[in-house]
Short mmCIF file of C-alpha atoms and ligand atoms in Angstrom, two decimals:
data_model
loop_
_atom_site.label_atom_id
_atom_site.label_comp_id
_atom_site.label_asym_id
_atom_site.label_seq_id
_atom_site.Cartn_x
_atom_site.Cartn_y
_atom_site.Cartn_z
CA UNK A 1 99.58 -78.72 28.20
CA UNK A 2 100.11 -81.54 25.70
CA UNK A 3 97.15 -82.72 23.74
CA UNK A 4 97.66 -86.30 22.64
CA UNK A 5 97.58 -86.84 18.90
CA UNK A 6 95.31 -89.88 18.79
CA UNK A 7 95.28 -89.96 14.99
CA UNK A 8 99.02 -90.45 14.83
CA UNK A 9 98.81 -93.32 17.31
CA UNK A 10 96.19 -95.15 15.23
CA UNK A 11 98.33 -95.61 12.11
CA UNK A 12 99.25 -99.09 13.26
CA UNK A 13 96.89 -101.89 12.11
CA UNK A 14 95.53 -103.18 15.39
CA UNK A 15 93.82 -106.17 13.74
CA UNK A 16 97.12 -107.14 12.16
CA UNK A 17 98.68 -107.16 15.64
CA UNK A 18 96.02 -109.59 16.86
CA UNK A 19 96.59 -111.83 13.81
CA UNK A 20 100.30 -111.85 14.61
CA UNK A 21 99.60 -112.91 18.20
CA UNK A 22 97.34 -115.67 16.88
CA UNK A 23 99.98 -116.96 14.44
CA UNK A 24 102.66 -116.91 17.12
CA UNK A 25 100.51 -119.17 19.30
CA UNK A 26 99.13 -121.41 16.54
CA UNK A 27 102.57 -122.95 15.87
CA UNK A 28 102.38 -124.62 19.28
CA UNK A 29 99.09 -126.35 18.44
CA UNK A 30 98.41 -129.26 16.13
CA UNK A 31 95.11 -128.41 14.50
CA UNK A 32 94.28 -128.54 10.77
CA UNK A 33 94.85 -125.24 8.95
CA UNK A 34 91.10 -125.00 8.15
CA UNK A 35 90.27 -125.11 11.86
CA UNK A 36 92.86 -122.43 12.64
CA UNK A 37 91.54 -120.20 9.83
CA UNK A 38 87.98 -120.57 11.12
CA UNK A 39 89.09 -119.51 14.61
CA UNK A 40 91.33 -116.66 13.42
CA UNK A 41 89.19 -114.47 11.15
CA UNK A 42 86.00 -112.45 11.78
CA UNK A 43 82.75 -114.31 11.00
CA UNK A 44 80.63 -111.22 10.27
CA UNK A 45 81.52 -107.57 9.76
CA UNK A 46 78.67 -105.08 9.46
CA UNK A 47 79.40 -101.49 8.53
CA UNK A 48 76.44 -99.14 8.60
CA UNK A 49 75.61 -95.49 7.97
CA UNK A 50 72.44 -93.93 9.29
CA UNK A 51 71.00 -90.42 9.48
CA UNK A 52 70.34 -88.58 12.73
CA UNK A 53 68.62 -85.20 12.97
CA UNK A 54 70.46 -82.84 15.33
CA UNK A 55 69.23 -79.25 15.72
CA UNK A 56 67.39 -79.32 12.37
CA UNK A 57 70.47 -80.67 10.58
CA UNK A 58 70.88 -84.20 9.30
CA UNK A 59 74.15 -85.88 10.28
CA UNK A 60 75.21 -89.20 8.78
CA UNK A 61 76.76 -91.48 11.39
CA UNK A 62 79.20 -94.27 10.59
CA UNK A 63 79.08 -97.34 12.85
CA UNK A 64 80.12 -100.99 13.05
CA UNK A 65 79.29 -104.30 14.67
CA UNK A 66 81.68 -107.21 14.23
CA UNK A 67 80.96 -110.75 15.38
CA UNK A 68 84.29 -112.50 15.39
CA UNK A 69 83.32 -116.01 16.43
CA UNK A 70 80.07 -117.97 16.62
CA UNK A 71 81.54 -121.10 18.21
CA UNK A 72 79.48 -120.19 21.26
CA UNK A 73 76.36 -118.03 21.37
CA UNK A 74 75.51 -115.33 22.15
CA UNK A 75 78.48 -113.30 20.98
CA UNK A 76 79.54 -110.57 23.37
CA UNK A 77 81.51 -107.34 23.28
CA UNK A 78 81.41 -103.67 24.17
CA UNK A 79 80.33 -100.65 22.15
CA UNK A 80 82.93 -97.93 21.69
CA UNK A 81 82.00 -94.30 21.04
CA UNK A 82 84.93 -92.34 19.62
CA UNK A 83 85.56 -90.13 16.62
CA UNK A 84 88.48 -92.42 15.72
CA UNK A 85 86.44 -95.65 15.47
CA UNK A 86 87.27 -97.60 12.32
CA UNK A 87 86.72 -101.09 10.93
CA UNK A 88 90.25 -102.32 11.66
CA UNK A 89 89.94 -101.37 15.32
CA UNK A 90 86.49 -102.94 15.78
CA UNK A 91 87.67 -106.17 14.11
CA UNK A 92 90.71 -106.32 16.38
CA UNK A 93 88.64 -105.70 19.50
CA UNK A 94 86.06 -108.33 18.46
CA UNK A 95 88.81 -110.91 17.95
CA UNK A 96 90.32 -110.10 21.36
CA UNK A 97 86.88 -110.70 22.90
CA UNK A 98 86.76 -114.23 21.50
CA UNK A 99 90.14 -115.15 22.99
CA UNK A 100 89.37 -113.33 26.26
CA UNK A 101 86.07 -115.17 26.78
CA UNK A 102 87.68 -118.53 26.05
CA UNK A 103 90.60 -117.84 28.40
CA UNK A 104 88.35 -117.05 31.38
CA UNK A 105 85.71 -119.70 30.55
CA UNK A 106 82.93 -117.26 29.72
CA UNK A 107 80.73 -119.23 27.26
CA UNK A 108 80.36 -116.54 24.60
CA UNK A 109 81.79 -115.84 21.17
CA UNK A 110 83.58 -112.51 20.69
CA UNK A 111 82.08 -109.35 19.19
CA UNK A 112 82.56 -105.58 19.29
CA UNK A 113 80.77 -102.45 18.18
CA UNK A 114 81.88 -98.95 17.39
CA UNK A 115 80.18 -95.66 16.59
CA UNK A 116 82.15 -92.80 15.08
CA UNK A 117 81.11 -90.01 17.42
CA UNK A 118 82.87 -88.00 20.11
CA UNK A 119 80.92 -88.48 23.34
CA UNK A 120 82.71 -85.55 24.95
CA UNK A 121 81.67 -83.12 22.21
CA UNK A 122 78.09 -84.33 21.74
CA UNK A 123 74.96 -83.42 23.66
CA UNK A 124 73.09 -86.05 25.64
CA UNK A 125 70.17 -85.73 23.22
CA UNK A 126 72.39 -86.43 20.22
CA UNK A 127 74.02 -89.42 21.92
CA UNK A 128 70.61 -90.84 22.85
CA UNK A 129 69.33 -90.49 19.27
CA UNK A 130 72.47 -92.17 17.90
CA UNK A 131 72.39 -95.00 20.45
CA UNK A 132 68.73 -95.78 19.82
CA UNK A 133 69.12 -95.65 16.02
CA UNK A 134 72.25 -97.83 16.20
CA UNK A 135 70.25 -100.39 18.21
CA UNK A 136 67.49 -100.38 15.58
CA UNK A 137 70.10 -100.97 12.85
CA UNK A 138 71.35 -104.00 14.82
CA UNK A 139 67.77 -105.29 15.29
CA UNK A 140 67.18 -105.02 11.53
CA UNK A 141 70.18 -107.30 10.87
CA UNK A 142 69.46 -109.69 13.77
CA UNK A 143 72.74 -108.65 15.39
CA UNK A 144 71.43 -108.04 18.90
CA UNK A 145 69.45 -110.24 21.31
CA UNK A 146 69.89 -112.24 24.54
CA UNK A 147 70.78 -115.39 22.58
CA UNK A 148 72.35 -113.69 19.55
CA UNK A 149 74.75 -110.85 20.37
CA UNK A 150 74.90 -108.96 23.68
CA UNK A 151 76.72 -105.57 23.73
CA UNK A 152 78.21 -103.92 26.83
CA UNK A 153 79.97 -100.63 27.65
CA UNK A 154 83.45 -99.83 26.36
CA UNK A 155 85.49 -96.65 25.79
CA UNK A 156 83.10 -93.67 25.74
CA UNK A 157 79.95 -95.57 26.78
CA UNK A 158 78.47 -96.64 30.11
CA UNK A 159 75.30 -97.70 31.94
CA UNK A 160 73.28 -94.82 30.44
CA UNK A 161 73.87 -95.98 26.85
CA UNK A 162 73.12 -99.59 27.82
CA UNK A 163 69.77 -98.52 29.31
CA UNK A 164 68.88 -96.73 26.05
CA UNK A 165 69.83 -99.85 24.05
CA UNK A 166 67.84 -102.19 26.27
CA UNK A 167 64.79 -99.90 26.18
CA UNK A 168 64.92 -99.70 22.37
CA UNK A 169 65.35 -103.47 22.02
CA UNK A 170 62.44 -104.13 24.43
CA UNK A 171 60.17 -101.80 22.45
CA UNK A 172 60.72 -103.99 19.38
CA UNK A 173 60.35 -107.25 21.37
CA UNK A 174 57.49 -106.53 23.79
CA UNK A 175 56.70 -110.20 24.49
CA UNK A 176 60.29 -111.37 24.99
CA UNK A 177 60.65 -112.21 28.70
CA UNK A 178 64.45 -112.11 28.41
CA UNK A 179 64.64 -108.84 26.46
CA UNK A 180 66.56 -107.11 29.25
CA UNK A 181 69.44 -109.57 28.74
CA UNK A 182 70.11 -108.01 25.29
CA UNK A 183 72.87 -105.83 26.80
CA UNK A 184 74.94 -105.88 30.01
CA UNK A 185 76.46 -103.10 32.06
CA UNK A 186 72.96 -101.67 32.67
CA UNK A 187 72.06 -99.43 35.62
CA UNK A 188 71.33 -101.35 38.82
CA UNK A 189 67.65 -100.44 38.84
CA UNK A 190 67.25 -101.65 35.28
CA UNK A 191 68.57 -105.22 35.34
CA UNK A 192 72.19 -104.39 36.16
CA UNK A 193 74.29 -106.26 38.68
CA UNK A 194 76.21 -105.12 41.76
CA UNK A 195 79.90 -104.87 40.96
CA UNK A 196 79.68 -104.44 37.15
CA UNK A 197 80.85 -100.79 37.13
CA UNK A 198 84.11 -101.61 38.89
CA UNK A 199 84.48 -105.12 37.42
CA UNK A 200 87.22 -104.50 34.85
CA UNK A 201 89.35 -102.44 37.27
CA UNK A 202 88.80 -104.99 40.03
CA UNK A 203 89.82 -107.79 37.66
CA UNK A 204 93.01 -105.84 36.86
CA UNK A 205 93.70 -105.61 40.59
CA UNK A 206 93.00 -109.34 41.22
CA UNK A 207 95.23 -110.32 38.28
CA UNK A 208 98.25 -108.27 39.37
CA UNK A 209 97.70 -109.32 43.00
CA UNK A 210 97.83 -112.98 42.01
CA UNK A 211 101.13 -112.51 40.15
CA UNK A 212 102.64 -110.92 43.24
CA UNK A 213 101.19 -113.64 45.47
CA UNK A 214 103.33 -116.24 43.70
CA UNK A 215 106.77 -115.88 45.37
CA UNK A 216 108.59 -117.38 42.35
CA UNK A 217 107.01 -114.82 39.95
CA UNK A 218 107.55 -111.83 42.25
CA UNK A 219 111.19 -112.84 42.77
CA UNK A 220 111.76 -113.15 39.00
CA UNK A 221 110.88 -109.47 38.71
CA UNK A 222 113.00 -108.45 41.66
CA UNK A 223 109.91 -107.61 43.71
CA UNK A 224 108.74 -108.68 47.15
CA UNK A 225 105.44 -110.58 47.37
CA UNK A 226 102.20 -108.65 47.91
CA UNK A 227 100.71 -105.42 46.59
CA UNK A 228 101.46 -103.30 49.66
CA UNK A 229 104.04 -100.56 49.07
CA UNK A 230 104.37 -101.15 45.31
CA UNK A 231 104.64 -98.01 43.16
CA UNK A 232 102.11 -97.76 40.33
CA UNK A 233 101.58 -95.50 37.31
CA UNK A 234 98.10 -95.37 35.74
CA UNK A 235 97.39 -94.10 32.22
CA UNK A 236 93.73 -93.11 31.74
CA UNK A 237 91.50 -92.25 34.69
CA UNK A 238 88.26 -93.47 33.11
CA UNK A 239 86.14 -96.40 34.19
CA UNK A 240 88.87 -99.06 34.10
CA UNK A 241 91.80 -96.86 35.24
CA UNK A 242 89.94 -95.24 38.11
CA UNK A 243 88.70 -98.48 39.64
CA UNK A 244 92.02 -100.26 39.20
CA UNK A 245 93.77 -97.28 40.86
CA UNK A 246 91.28 -97.27 43.72
CA UNK A 247 91.66 -100.99 44.48
CA UNK A 248 95.48 -100.76 44.35
CA UNK A 249 95.42 -97.67 46.60
CA UNK A 250 93.03 -99.33 49.10
CA UNK A 251 95.35 -102.36 49.24
CA UNK A 252 98.30 -100.17 50.27
CA UNK A 253 100.04 -99.52 46.92
CA UNK A 254 101.33 -96.04 46.00
CA UNK A 255 99.78 -94.48 42.87
CA UNK A 256 102.78 -92.28 42.01
CA UNK A 257 101.47 -90.89 38.71
CA UNK A 258 98.27 -90.60 36.72
CA UNK A 259 98.20 -89.65 33.03
CA UNK A 260 95.13 -88.24 31.29
CA UNK A 261 94.40 -86.63 27.92
CA UNK A 262 95.23 -83.11 29.15
CA UNK A 263 98.46 -84.07 30.95
CA UNK A 264 99.97 -86.13 33.76
CA UNK A 265 100.49 -85.57 37.49
CA UNK A 266 103.13 -87.03 39.82
CA UNK A 267 103.62 -87.43 43.56
CA UNK A 268 106.25 -89.91 44.77
CA UNK A 269 104.38 -90.38 48.08
CA UNK A 270 101.23 -91.47 46.30
CA UNK A 271 97.97 -89.96 45.01
CA UNK A 272 94.45 -90.64 46.24
CA UNK A 273 92.55 -91.74 43.08
CA UNK A 274 89.14 -90.73 44.45
CA UNK A 275 90.37 -87.22 45.18
CA UNK A 276 92.04 -86.93 41.75
CA UNK A 277 88.88 -88.24 40.07
CA UNK A 278 86.77 -85.62 41.87
CA UNK A 279 89.25 -82.94 40.79
CA UNK A 280 89.14 -84.19 37.18
CA UNK A 281 85.34 -84.01 37.10
CA UNK A 282 85.24 -80.50 38.56
CA UNK A 283 88.08 -79.09 36.40
CA UNK A 284 87.66 -81.08 33.21
CA UNK A 285 91.18 -82.47 33.51
CA UNK A 286 93.80 -83.45 36.07
CA UNK A 287 96.48 -80.79 35.44
CA UNK A 288 97.30 -78.43 38.36
CA UNK A 289 95.90 -80.92 40.90
CA UNK A 290 97.13 -79.24 44.12
CA UNK A 291 98.81 -82.29 45.73
CA UNK A 292 101.02 -83.21 42.76
CA UNK A 293 103.51 -81.93 40.20
CA UNK A 294 102.49 -81.51 36.55
CA UNK A 295 104.48 -83.46 33.97
CA UNK A 296 105.29 -81.51 30.84
CA UNK A 297 104.12 -84.27 28.50
CA UNK A 298 101.39 -86.74 29.43
CA UNK A 299 103.23 -89.65 27.78
CA UNK A 300 106.24 -89.02 30.08
CA UNK A 301 104.28 -90.74 32.85
CA UNK A 302 104.70 -94.06 31.04
CA UNK A 303 108.47 -93.73 31.33
CA UNK A 304 108.61 -93.06 35.08
CA UNK A 305 110.42 -95.28 37.55
CA UNK A 306 107.76 -97.62 39.06
CA UNK A 307 107.04 -101.25 39.88
CA UNK A 308 103.81 -101.55 37.91
CA UNK A 309 102.57 -99.63 34.86
CA UNK A 310 98.85 -99.84 34.09
CA UNK A 311 97.94 -98.47 30.63
CA UNK A 312 94.13 -98.11 30.91
CA UNK A 313 93.35 -95.71 28.06
CA UNK A 314 93.60 -97.00 24.50
CA UNK A 315 95.63 -99.16 22.12
CA UNK A 316 99.13 -98.47 20.70
CA UNK A 317 100.33 -96.41 23.68
CA UNK A 318 103.62 -98.27 24.14
CA UNK A 319 105.31 -98.61 20.78
CA UNK A 320 108.76 -99.06 19.26
CA UNK A 321 109.65 -95.40 19.94
CA UNK A 322 109.04 -95.36 23.71
CA UNK A 323 109.36 -99.05 24.75
CA UNK A 324 113.09 -98.81 25.52
CA UNK A 325 112.38 -95.92 27.93
CA UNK A 326 109.89 -97.91 30.05
CA UNK A 327 111.23 -98.64 33.55
CA UNK A 328 108.31 -100.60 35.05
CA UNK A 329 108.89 -104.22 36.07
CA UNK A 330 105.29 -105.26 35.33
CA UNK A 331 103.01 -103.89 32.62
CA UNK A 332 99.38 -104.75 33.29
CA UNK A 333 97.41 -104.27 30.07
CA UNK A 334 94.13 -102.87 31.42
CA UNK A 335 93.30 -101.32 28.03
CA UNK A 336 92.96 -103.41 24.90
CA UNK A 337 96.14 -103.52 22.84
CA UNK A 338 98.17 -100.81 24.65
CA UNK A 339 101.51 -102.47 23.74
CA UNK A 340 102.36 -103.02 20.06
CA UNK A 341 104.12 -106.28 19.03
CA UNK A 342 107.31 -104.30 18.24
CA UNK A 343 107.29 -102.74 21.71
CA UNK A 344 106.57 -106.08 23.32
CA UNK A 345 109.72 -107.54 21.77
CA UNK A 346 111.84 -104.74 23.26
CA UNK A 347 110.17 -105.01 26.66
CA UNK A 348 110.52 -108.79 26.89
CA UNK A 349 114.23 -108.49 26.12
CA UNK A 350 114.47 -106.05 29.02
CA UNK A 351 112.78 -108.64 31.28
CA UNK A 352 109.49 -106.76 31.75
CA UNK A 353 106.60 -109.03 32.78
CA UNK A 354 103.60 -108.23 30.55
CA UNK A 355 100.15 -109.31 31.68
CA UNK A 356 98.22 -109.48 28.39
CA UNK A 357 94.92 -107.67 27.83
CA UNK A 358 92.97 -110.83 26.97
CA UNK A 359 93.69 -111.95 30.52
CA UNK A 360 93.96 -108.80 32.58
CA UNK A 361 90.88 -106.85 31.45
CA UNK A 362 88.59 -109.90 31.32
CA UNK A 363 86.86 -108.82 34.56
CA UNK A 364 84.32 -106.74 32.63
CA UNK A 365 83.08 -109.57 30.45
CA UNK A 366 83.16 -112.00 33.38
CA UNK A 367 80.77 -109.87 35.44
CA UNK A 368 78.74 -109.14 32.28
CA UNK A 369 78.29 -112.91 32.06
CA UNK A 370 77.02 -112.92 35.67
CA UNK A 371 74.63 -110.08 34.80
CA UNK A 372 73.32 -111.99 31.77
CA UNK A 373 72.83 -115.11 33.93
CA UNK A 374 70.93 -113.01 36.48
CA UNK A 375 68.73 -111.50 33.73
CA UNK A 376 67.80 -114.82 32.11
CA UNK A 377 67.14 -116.47 35.48
CA UNK A 378 65.11 -113.44 36.62
CA UNK A 379 66.41 -113.53 40.19
CA UNK A 380 69.06 -111.62 42.12
CA UNK A 381 72.08 -113.69 43.21
CA UNK A 382 71.86 -114.51 46.92
CA UNK A 383 68.11 -113.87 47.18
CA UNK A 384 67.20 -117.49 47.84
CA UNK A 385 70.06 -118.57 50.05
CA UNK A 386 71.14 -115.56 52.13
CA UNK A 387 68.75 -115.89 55.13
CA UNK A 388 69.18 -119.68 55.24
CA UNK A 389 72.95 -119.28 55.22
CA UNK A 390 72.73 -116.70 58.03
CA UNK A 391 70.61 -119.07 60.15
CA UNK A 392 73.06 -121.94 59.59
CA UNK A 393 75.97 -119.66 60.56
CA UNK A 394 74.06 -118.55 63.67
CA UNK A 395 73.70 -122.24 64.65
CA UNK A 396 77.49 -122.59 64.28
CA UNK A 397 78.29 -119.57 66.49
CA UNK A 398 75.82 -120.84 69.13
CA UNK A 399 77.42 -124.30 69.06
CA UNK A 400 80.91 -122.74 69.41
CA UNK A 401 79.73 -120.69 72.41
CA UNK A 402 78.09 -123.71 74.05
CA UNK A 403 81.08 -126.01 73.45
CA UNK A 404 83.70 -123.46 74.56
CA UNK A 405 81.68 -121.98 77.40
CA UNK A 406 82.70 -118.46 76.36
CA UNK A 407 80.92 -115.73 74.39
CA UNK A 408 82.10 -114.54 70.95
CA UNK A 409 82.43 -110.77 70.51
CA UNK A 410 79.88 -108.93 68.34
CA UNK A 411 82.61 -108.44 65.69
CA UNK A 412 83.39 -112.19 65.58
CA UNK A 413 79.68 -113.06 65.40
CA UNK A 414 78.99 -110.56 62.58
CA UNK A 415 81.97 -111.89 60.67
CA UNK A 416 80.74 -115.50 60.79
CA UNK A 417 76.98 -115.02 60.65
CA UNK A 418 76.78 -112.66 57.67
CA UNK A 419 75.13 -114.16 54.56
CA UNK A 420 76.51 -113.37 51.11
CA UNK A 421 75.10 -110.34 49.26
CA UNK A 422 74.99 -110.21 45.45
CA UNK A 423 78.16 -108.06 45.45
CA UNK A 424 80.05 -110.60 47.63
CA UNK A 425 79.16 -113.38 45.19
CA UNK A 426 80.15 -111.28 42.17
CA UNK A 427 83.53 -110.35 43.72
CA UNK A 428 84.12 -113.97 44.73
CA UNK A 429 83.27 -115.27 41.23
CA UNK A 430 85.52 -112.66 39.64
CA UNK A 431 88.48 -113.36 41.93
CA UNK A 432 88.15 -117.10 41.31
CA UNK A 433 88.03 -116.48 37.54
CA UNK A 434 91.15 -114.27 37.53
CA UNK A 435 93.16 -116.65 39.72
CA UNK A 436 92.22 -119.76 37.73
CA UNK A 437 92.97 -118.13 34.37
CA UNK A 438 96.34 -116.81 35.57
CA UNK A 439 97.44 -120.27 36.60
CA UNK A 440 96.23 -121.88 33.35
CA UNK A 441 98.25 -119.33 31.37
CA UNK A 442 101.25 -119.64 33.70
CA UNK A 443 101.29 -123.46 33.68
CA UNK A 444 101.17 -123.57 29.86
CA UNK A 445 104.02 -121.03 29.74
CA UNK A 446 106.10 -123.11 32.16
CA UNK A 447 105.33 -126.51 30.60
CA UNK A 448 106.05 -125.59 26.96
CA UNK A 449 109.61 -124.39 27.19
CA UNK A 450 109.46 -122.90 23.67
CA UNK A 451 106.49 -120.58 24.35
CA UNK A 452 108.23 -117.19 24.52
CA UNK A 453 105.86 -115.13 26.68
CA UNK A 454 102.65 -114.99 28.65
CA UNK A 455 100.58 -113.50 25.81
CA UNK A 456 101.45 -116.37 23.47
CA UNK A 457 100.62 -118.75 26.28
CA UNK A 458 97.22 -117.04 26.84
CA UNK A 459 96.47 -117.40 23.10
CA UNK A 460 97.52 -121.08 23.14
CA UNK A 461 95.10 -121.78 26.03
CA UNK A 462 92.26 -119.87 24.29
CA UNK A 463 92.71 -121.29 20.80
CA UNK A 464 92.83 -124.77 22.28
CA UNK A 465 89.53 -124.29 24.10
CA UNK A 466 87.83 -122.88 20.97
CA UNK A 467 89.15 -125.74 18.84
CA UNK A 468 87.74 -128.25 21.34
CA UNK A 469 84.34 -126.49 21.08
CA UNK A 470 84.39 -126.85 17.30
CA UNK A 471 85.40 -130.52 17.61
CA UNK A 472 82.55 -131.10 20.08
CA UNK A 473 80.15 -129.51 17.59
CA UNK A 474 81.30 -132.15 15.11
CA UNK A 475 82.41 -129.51 12.61
CA UNK A 476 86.03 -130.62 12.52
CA UNK A 477 86.26 -134.40 13.12
P1 NAD B 1 86.74 -94.55 29.48
O1 NAD B 1 86.25 -93.75 28.35
O2 NAD B 1 85.88 -94.67 30.69
O3 NAD B 1 88.18 -94.01 30.00
C1 NAD B 1 89.32 -93.85 29.22
C2 NAD B 1 90.13 -92.69 29.81
O4 NAD B 1 91.40 -92.63 29.17
C3 NAD B 1 89.46 -91.33 29.64
O5 NAD B 1 89.42 -90.67 30.89
C4 NAD B 1 90.35 -90.61 28.63
O6 NAD B 1 90.37 -89.21 28.82
C5 NAD B 1 91.69 -91.25 28.89
N1 NAD B 1 92.63 -91.21 27.76
C6 NAD B 1 92.38 -91.43 26.45
N2 NAD B 1 93.52 -91.36 25.74
C7 NAD B 1 94.51 -91.08 26.61
C8 NAD B 1 95.91 -90.90 26.49
N3 NAD B 1 96.51 -91.00 25.31
N4 NAD B 1 96.63 -90.64 27.62
C9 NAD B 1 96.04 -90.58 28.82
N5 NAD B 1 94.71 -90.75 29.00
C10 NAD B 1 93.95 -91.00 27.91
O7 NAD B 1 87.09 -95.99 28.88
P2 NAD B 1 87.23 -97.37 29.67
O8 NAD B 1 85.92 -98.06 29.63
O9 NAD B 1 87.91 -97.14 30.95
O10 NAD B 1 88.18 -98.19 28.67
C11 NAD B 1 89.60 -98.01 28.68
C12 NAD B 1 90.25 -99.18 27.97
O11 NAD B 1 89.87 -100.40 28.62
C13 NAD B 1 89.86 -99.37 26.50
O12 NAD B 1 90.96 -99.92 25.81
C14 NAD B 1 88.74 -100.41 26.57
O13 NAD B 1 88.60 -101.13 25.36
C15 NAD B 1 89.29 -101.29 27.69
N6 NAD B 1 88.28 -102.12 28.35
C16 NAD B 1 87.20 -101.54 28.96
C17 NAD B 1 86.28 -102.37 29.62
C18 NAD B 1 85.12 -101.80 30.38
O14 NAD B 1 84.44 -102.57 31.09
N7 NAD B 1 84.85 -100.50 30.32
C19 NAD B 1 86.45 -103.76 29.61
C20 NAD B 1 87.58 -104.30 28.99
C21 NAD B 1 88.49 -103.47 28.37
#
């Protein structure tokens, strides 16, 4: 069994990588340097330390909240729980959120939070105490609120932590009607939205699907159009990786390998992600899964022969030392920052098509935006229109039957008459968002012959939109 040395992988400055991406894109835009500086750097960085009593012992917890850009409010970004959280990482992730939101037209500034704690080695009680105290620290500094800064889940956190945060915030704001909109990614029964849990993985699926739906793009990579039959390797079977794997599998792709912290497993005929996920939960890891072969080193999975590689774990996974060994034709960055700039250079020279994180994992924040809209409008999507829509569709099927003189089958009727549920609307909004953003990024890449890659193109589109916001605010005439 190989245990991944996360510390070693974090020696790269992640924030520096994001600054490099920014600079690479900025040369294609004609904005004053002051405007570019305002867009590039973090607006507020808050580092805190607070005490938590665990089993009669006081532990001091280190945590962060970074608001990268206030050009639109509220700011938005997940909370990461990991013992490797540090300021550089939170700043990088906050900056990526700004560019991600702009790219997919989510009207928020970017932010991110991090708490230095291992969720896997901490009791539920300890995590609850930390989450609630962290929320209070944010309230004290006015760094949380439906119109101020709205956290969400990220690595190591989920709906449970968001419910604790929302409950703590509400206790301090008992008369605020919108208090529940202070975080997204909440449980369904507590202001959450259908489709949020799977949103990031589904967005990854929609993004890759759209690339392969464009015959010119698929051909460039030597691939046929469509997802069906494509071989896929997934790194990280957590929230994002599991859902992405499931949607690819359901669409007829072959998940040939899955890599996790304890090791990787391989089956050339394909793995069933739901079955592997069940196995992982029951055995605390994926090694020795009965329908696959173990790989000696978990990182070997990244170097396997496949059409699509989906790194969905953490940053800095594909670096200068392993980039030349990658055989995938497409790398879909489901995680934030999984490919370092040095690795990207090597991969682009090899002709690998890299779908950048600020595009590909934007599904989470997109559906978070829908959840926030639902919370501040205090009504479930589809509640007002569904029955009316069904009646209108029933009128259509009746008219078809009368005009044609023949009866539709029950299946045909159900297909036409069904009104949209909240989940249908969320999926539809997400698919539309991913398709539109891909084509904006792709068009810019094609039009500006000197833009070297899709990531630079994504940054050009984002920076441009943020600059226009500042101009509209009258800050930069
Ligand atoms: P998660 O904690 O649910 O899952 C991460 C998984 O990766 C875990 O199962 C972990 O064991 C595994 N892992 C960690 N290091 C690994 C390694 N070196 N090799 C193989 N497996 C490894 O986290 P998540 O929410 O799925 O987030 C994953 C990535 O996606 C992060 O970069 C996060 O910032 C990004 N992201 C998440 C969301 C979201 O909605 N959750 C949205 C956008 C981006």
